[in-house]
mmCIF file of C-alpha atoms in Angstrom:
data_model
loop_
_atom_site.group_PDB
_atom_site.id
_atom_site.type_symbol
_atom_site.label_atom_id
_atom_site.label_comp_id
_atom_site.label_asym_id
_atom_site.label_seq_id
_atom_site.Cartn_x
_atom_site.Cartn_y
_atom_site.Cartn_z
ATOM 1 C CA MET A 112 -29.239 32.126 -35.342
ATOM 2 C CA ILE A 113 -31.463 34.567 -37.027
ATOM 3 C CA ILE A 114 -33.337 33.429 -40.103
ATOM 4 C CA LEU A 115 -35.232 35.775 -42.580
ATOM 5 C CA HIS A 116 -37.911 34.719 -44.824
ATOM 6 C CA LEU A 117 -39.425 36.431 -47.624
ATOM 7 C CA CYS A 118 -42.512 35.117 -48.808
ATOM 8 C CA HIS A 119 -45.203 36.007 -51.551
ATOM 9 C CA GLY A 120 -48.120 36.532 -48.878
ATOM 10 C CA PHE A 121 -50.400 34.753 -46.461
ATOM 11 C CA HIS A 122 -53.625 33.084 -47.428
ATOM 12 C CA PRO A 123 -55.264 30.921 -44.805
ATOM 13 C CA GLY A 124 -55.773 27.051 -45.720
ATOM 14 C CA ASN A 125 -52.926 26.890 -48.390
ATOM 15 C CA GLY A 126 -50.098 24.453 -48.065
ATOM 16 C CA PHE A 127 -47.619 26.803 -48.126
ATOM 17 C CA GLU A 128 -49.044 28.810 -45.132
ATOM 18 C CA THR A 129 -49.173 25.493 -43.257
ATOM 19 C CA PHE A 130 -45.536 24.955 -44.120
ATOM 20 C CA ILE A 131 -44.286 28.198 -43.021
ATOM 21 C CA ALA A 132 -46.296 28.203 -39.795
ATOM 22 C CA ASN A 133 -45.177 24.721 -38.687
ATOM 23 C CA LEU A 134 -41.636 25.731 -39.368
ATOM 24 C CA CYS A 135 -41.493 28.753 -37.408
ATOM 25 C CA ASN A 136 -43.662 27.674 -34.620
ATOM 26 C CA ASN A 137 -41.789 24.568 -34.028
ATOM 27 C CA ASP A 138 -38.326 26.076 -34.516
ATOM 28 C CA SER A 139 -37.348 27.361 -30.765
ATOM 29 C CA ASP A 140 -33.602 27.410 -31.525
ATOM 30 C CA ASN A 141 -33.643 30.391 -33.834
ATOM 31 C CA LYS A 142 -35.079 33.679 -34.352
ATOM 32 C CA ASN A 143 -37.631 33.639 -37.378
ATOM 33 C CA ILE A 144 -38.329 36.795 -38.928
ATOM 34 C CA ILE A 145 -40.854 36.831 -42.012
ATOM 35 C CA ILE A 146 -41.450 39.615 -45.032
ATOM 36 C CA LEU A 147 -44.433 40.101 -46.589
ATOM 37 C CA PRO A 148 -45.868 42.196 -49.329
ATOM 38 C CA LYS A 149 -48.076 44.808 -47.810
ATOM 39 C CA GLY A 150 -51.444 43.908 -47.384
ATOM 40 C CA THR A 151 -51.177 40.160 -47.499
ATOM 41 C CA ASN A 152 -50.451 39.526 -43.885
ATOM 42 C CA GLU A 153 -53.636 37.118 -43.008
ATOM 43 C CA ASP A 154 -53.455 35.086 -39.875
ATOM 44 C CA ILE A 155 -52.107 31.811 -40.312
ATOM 45 C CA GLY A 156 -51.649 30.945 -36.917
ATOM 46 C CA LEU A 157 -48.118 32.130 -36.250
ATOM 47 C CA ASN A 158 -46.597 32.395 -32.731
ATOM 48 C CA PRO A 159 -47.049 35.777 -31.583
ATOM 49 C CA ASP A 160 -43.444 36.285 -30.935
ATOM 50 C CA ILE A 161 -42.760 35.700 -34.653
ATOM 51 C CA ASP A 162 -42.106 39.303 -36.216
ATOM 52 C CA VAL A 163 -43.949 39.825 -39.563
ATOM 53 C CA LEU A 164 -42.382 43.004 -41.554
ATOM 54 C CA GLU A 165 -44.749 44.132 -44.589
ATOM 55 C CA ILE A 166 -42.818 45.904 -47.572
ATOM 56 C CA THR A 167 -44.098 48.111 -50.524
ATOM 57 C CA ASP A 168 -40.758 47.843 -52.492
ATOM 58 C CA PHE A 169 -38.052 45.218 -52.812
ATOM 59 C CA PHE A 170 -35.288 47.789 -52.182
ATOM 60 C CA GLN A 171 -36.715 47.854 -48.584
ATOM 61 C CA VAL A 172 -35.401 44.330 -48.202
ATOM 62 C CA ALA A 173 -31.882 45.164 -48.518
ATOM 63 C CA ASP A 174 -32.345 47.944 -45.826
ATOM 64 C CA ILE A 175 -33.926 45.228 -43.447
ATOM 65 C CA VAL A 176 -30.991 42.982 -43.925
ATOM 66 C CA ASP A 177 -28.600 45.775 -43.147
ATOM 67 C CA LYS A 178 -30.503 46.387 -39.814
ATOM 68 C CA ILE A 179 -31.411 42.833 -38.735
ATOM 69 C CA GLN A 180 -27.961 41.150 -40.015
ATOM 70 C CA PRO A 181 -29.880 37.613 -40.394
ATOM 71 C CA ASP A 182 -27.368 34.705 -40.554
ATOM 72 C CA ILE A 183 -29.676 33.201 -43.627
ATOM 73 C CA PHE A 184 -32.022 34.751 -45.923
ATOM 74 C CA LEU A 185 -34.571 32.661 -47.331
ATOM 75 C CA ILE A 186 -36.657 33.333 -50.409
ATOM 76 C CA HIS A 187 -39.716 31.128 -50.818
ATOM 77 C CA TRP A 188 -40.748 30.822 -54.382
ATOM 78 C CA THR A 189 -44.173 29.779 -54.597
ATOM 79 C CA GLY A 190 -44.609 30.834 -58.374
ATOM 80 C CA ALA A 191 -44.694 33.792 -60.552
ATOM 81 C CA GLU A 192 -45.528 36.936 -59.066
ATOM 82 C CA GLY A 193 -44.604 40.531 -58.692
ATOM 83 C CA LEU A 194 -44.720 42.951 -55.847
ATOM 84 C CA ASN A 195 -46.623 45.241 -58.354
ATOM 85 C CA LYS A 196 -48.688 42.316 -59.615
ATOM 86 C CA ASP A 197 -51.713 44.680 -61.165
ATOM 87 C CA GLU A 198 -48.905 46.017 -63.530
ATOM 88 C CA CYS A 199 -48.308 42.888 -65.108
ATOM 89 C CA ASN A 200 -50.803 40.212 -67.032
ATOM 90 C CA LEU A 201 -49.574 36.756 -66.925
ATOM 91 C CA ILE A 202 -50.240 33.643 -69.113
ATOM 92 C CA ILE A 203 -49.690 30.362 -67.187
ATOM 93 C CA SER A 204 -48.965 27.505 -69.524
ATOM 94 C CA GLY A 205 -48.385 24.084 -67.644
ATOM 95 C CA ASN A 206 -45.231 24.803 -65.432
ATOM 96 C CA LYS A 207 -44.086 27.810 -67.872
ATOM 97 C CA PHE A 208 -45.515 31.423 -68.051
ATOM 98 C CA TYR A 209 -45.383 34.504 -70.335
ATOM 99 C CA TYR A 210 -46.051 38.121 -68.934
ATOM 100 C CA GLN A 211 -46.685 41.429 -70.433
ATOM 101 C CA LEU A 212 -46.460 44.604 -68.797
ATOM 102 C CA LYS A 213 -49.626 46.763 -69.130
ATOM 103 C CA PRO A 214 -49.389 49.755 -71.382
ATOM 104 C CA GLY A 215 -47.443 52.858 -70.211
ATOM 105 C CA ILE A 216 -45.768 50.754 -67.326
ATOM 106 C CA ARG A 217 -41.895 50.317 -67.285
ATOM 107 C CA ARG A 218 -40.459 47.024 -66.379
ATOM 108 C CA ASP A 219 -38.582 46.727 -62.964
ATOM 109 C CA ILE A 220 -37.955 44.796 -59.928
ATOM 110 C CA ASN A 221 -41.274 45.454 -58.253
ATOM 111 C CA ASN A 222 -43.499 44.392 -61.047
ATOM 112 C CA ASP A 223 -41.401 41.799 -62.585
ATOM 113 C CA PRO A 224 -42.739 38.100 -61.981
ATOM 114 C CA PHE A 225 -39.103 37.183 -60.757
ATOM 115 C CA GLY A 226 -38.918 40.099 -58.457
ATOM 116 C CA PHE A 227 -38.929 37.969 -55.462
ATOM 117 C CA LEU A 228 -35.797 35.975 -57.018
ATOM 118 C CA TYR A 229 -34.195 39.039 -58.292
ATOM 119 C CA VAL A 230 -34.004 40.274 -54.667
ATOM 120 C CA SER A 231 -30.910 37.767 -54.042
ATOM 121 C CA LYS A 232 -29.078 40.452 -56.459
ATOM 122 C CA ILE A 233 -29.411 43.206 -53.906
ATOM 123 C CA ILE A 234 -28.078 41.224 -50.743
ATOM 124 C CA SER A 235 -24.626 40.810 -50.858
ATOM 125 C CA SER A 236 -23.683 40.299 -46.892
ATOM 126 C CA THR A 237 -25.884 37.282 -46.206
ATOM 127 C CA PRO A 238 -26.385 33.755 -47.487
ATOM 128 C CA VAL A 239 -29.179 33.596 -49.825
ATOM 129 C CA TYR A 240 -31.179 30.376 -50.303
ATOM 130 C CA ILE A 241 -34.111 29.597 -52.631
ATOM 131 C CA VAL A 242 -36.832 27.294 -51.185
ATOM 132 C CA ALA A 243 -38.775 25.979 -53.861
ATOM 133 C CA HIS A 244 -42.596 25.089 -53.386
ATOM 134 C CA SER A 245 -43.475 25.414 -57.059
ATOM 135 C CA GLU A 246 -42.963 23.858 -60.229
ATOM 136 C CA PHE A 247 -42.452 27.164 -62.480
ATOM 137 C CA GLN A 248 -39.443 26.987 -64.347
ATOM 138 C CA ILE A 249 -37.213 30.169 -63.738
ATOM 139 C CA PRO A 250 -34.553 31.942 -66.107
ATOM 140 C CA MET A 251 -31.168 30.509 -66.203
ATOM 141 C CA HIS A 252 -29.579 33.738 -65.435
ATOM 142 C CA ILE A 253 -30.557 33.356 -61.888
ATOM 143 C CA GLN A 254 -27.288 31.721 -60.990
ATOM 144 C CA THR A 255 -24.552 31.914 -58.411
ATOM 145 C CA PRO A 256 -22.915 33.934 -56.699
ATOM 146 C CA GLU A 257 -25.985 35.561 -55.647
ATOM 147 C CA ILE A 258 -27.585 32.466 -54.929
ATOM 148 C CA THR A 259 -25.943 30.004 -52.359
ATOM 149 C CA GLY A 260 -28.208 27.160 -53.032
ATOM 150 C CA LEU A 261 -31.833 25.594 -53.368
ATOM 151 C CA ILE A 262 -33.853 23.650 -51.031
ATOM 152 C CA ALA A 263 -36.791 22.302 -53.049
ATOM 153 C CA VAL A 264 -39.563 20.533 -50.979
ATOM 154 C CA SER A 265 -40.249 18.013 -53.559
ATOM 155 C CA ASN A 266 -38.389 16.298 -56.530
ATOM 156 C CA LYS A 267 -40.935 18.011 -58.781
ATOM 157 C CA ALA A 268 -39.987 21.548 -57.479
ATOM 158 C CA VAL A 269 -36.563 20.949 -58.040
ATOM 159 C CA ARG A 270 -37.216 20.287 -61.858
ATOM 160 C CA ALA A 271 -37.952 23.950 -62.172
ATOM 161 C CA PHE A 272 -34.308 24.846 -61.281
ATOM 162 C CA GLU A 273 -32.425 21.994 -63.093
ATOM 163 C CA ARG A 274 -30.833 24.515 -65.715
ATOM 164 C CA ASN A 275 -29.606 26.611 -62.889
ATOM 165 C CA ASN A 276 -26.104 26.028 -61.832
ATOM 166 C CA PHE A 277 -26.101 26.340 -58.243
ATOM 167 C CA LYS A 278 -26.524 23.442 -55.184
ATOM 168 C CA LYS A 279 -29.590 22.062 -54.941
ATOM 169 C CA VAL A 280 -31.207 19.638 -52.086
ATOM 170 C CA VAL A 281 -34.539 18.184 -51.504
ATOM 171 C CA ILE A 282 -35.874 17.830 -48.348
ATOM 172 C CA PRO A 283 -39.695 16.589 -48.657
ATOM 173 C CA ASN A 284 -42.193 18.961 -47.128
ATOM 174 C CA GLY A 285 -39.092 20.924 -45.710
ATOM 175 C CA ILE A 286 -38.296 18.401 -43.102
ATOM 176 C CA ASP A 287 -35.149 16.151 -42.907
ATOM 177 C CA THR A 288 -36.268 12.402 -42.978
ATOM 178 C CA GLU A 289 -32.969 11.379 -42.148
ATOM 179 C CA LEU A 290 -32.785 13.434 -38.897
ATOM 180 C CA TYR A 291 -36.027 12.985 -37.767
ATOM 181 C CA LYS A 292 -36.865 9.339 -38.660
ATOM 182 C CA PRO A 293 -37.929 7.153 -35.964
ATOM 183 C CA ASP A 294 -35.426 4.728 -34.484
ATOM 184 C CA ARG A 295 -36.038 1.295 -35.927
ATOM 185 C CA ARG A 296 -34.979 -0.622 -32.826
ATOM 186 C CA ASP A 297 -37.226 1.343 -30.664
ATOM 187 C CA ARG A 298 -40.202 0.088 -33.320
ATOM 188 C CA ILE A 299 -39.375 -3.399 -32.874
ATOM 189 C CA SER A 300 -38.674 -3.690 -29.177
ATOM 190 C CA LYS A 301 -41.750 -1.857 -28.203
ATOM 191 C CA LYS A 302 -44.928 -4.007 -26.989
ATOM 192 C CA PHE A 303 -48.030 -3.011 -27.591
ATOM 193 C CA THR A 304 -51.441 -3.572 -25.313
ATOM 194 C CA ILE A 305 -54.819 -3.013 -26.346
ATOM 195 C CA GLY A 306 -57.186 -2.217 -23.549
ATOM 196 C CA TRP A 307 -60.928 -2.415 -23.889
ATOM 197 C CA SER A 308 -63.451 -0.994 -21.543
ATOM 198 C CA GLY A 309 -67.147 -1.492 -22.278
ATOM 199 C CA ARG A 310 -69.139 -4.486 -23.698
ATOM 200 C CA LEU A 311 -68.519 -6.985 -26.854
ATOM 201 C CA ALA A 312 -71.170 -7.451 -29.264
ATOM 202 C CA LYS A 313 -71.489 -9.676 -32.248
ATOM 203 C CA TYR A 314 -72.621 -7.941 -35.560
ATOM 204 C CA ASP A 315 -74.082 -9.232 -38.719
ATOM 205 C CA ILE A 316 -72.663 -7.298 -41.440
ATOM 206 C CA GLN A 317 -73.932 -8.229 -44.875
ATOM 207 C CA ILE A 318 -73.057 -6.391 -48.125
#
């Protein structure tokens, strides 16, 4: 299966970068391909066989989808940020934000802070899911049928989409704990042995 990811950009040391690197590096059953804004592909430790494509215009995503024909398209939402973010001023207030275009700039999909989510409106041949890593609220008009569903990495993240009418599921940190939980019978049946090599000494610890 081919999984296509659209991300805001890579900056080492952040939680999202750790998430996406672990997800793609450990998924040997599928082909993962990542789309990033040009100039944001910093090294986060991805395996060499994971393709990273850089774009300068959101409409290039539609061309990539037509060419690759992915089985699933994942939009990773980490907050309000347009492709041409220098054309827009953002004012952050809690989990909400307001924006204003700079003088002489016309609004389009590339400078809109919701542009990453609007890409779903130009993709018609592939199921599109939002993976919510952020608590920033989004517009109510981002609805089905463009969005197949939402995958939130926390209960807080899913609240940003509570007004939106599409299917939602919470998978903490992107890991299905029901699928990967340890077998309780194994935990109970295992015997533990402590081995020691060296010399035991007595310590008088005073506080």
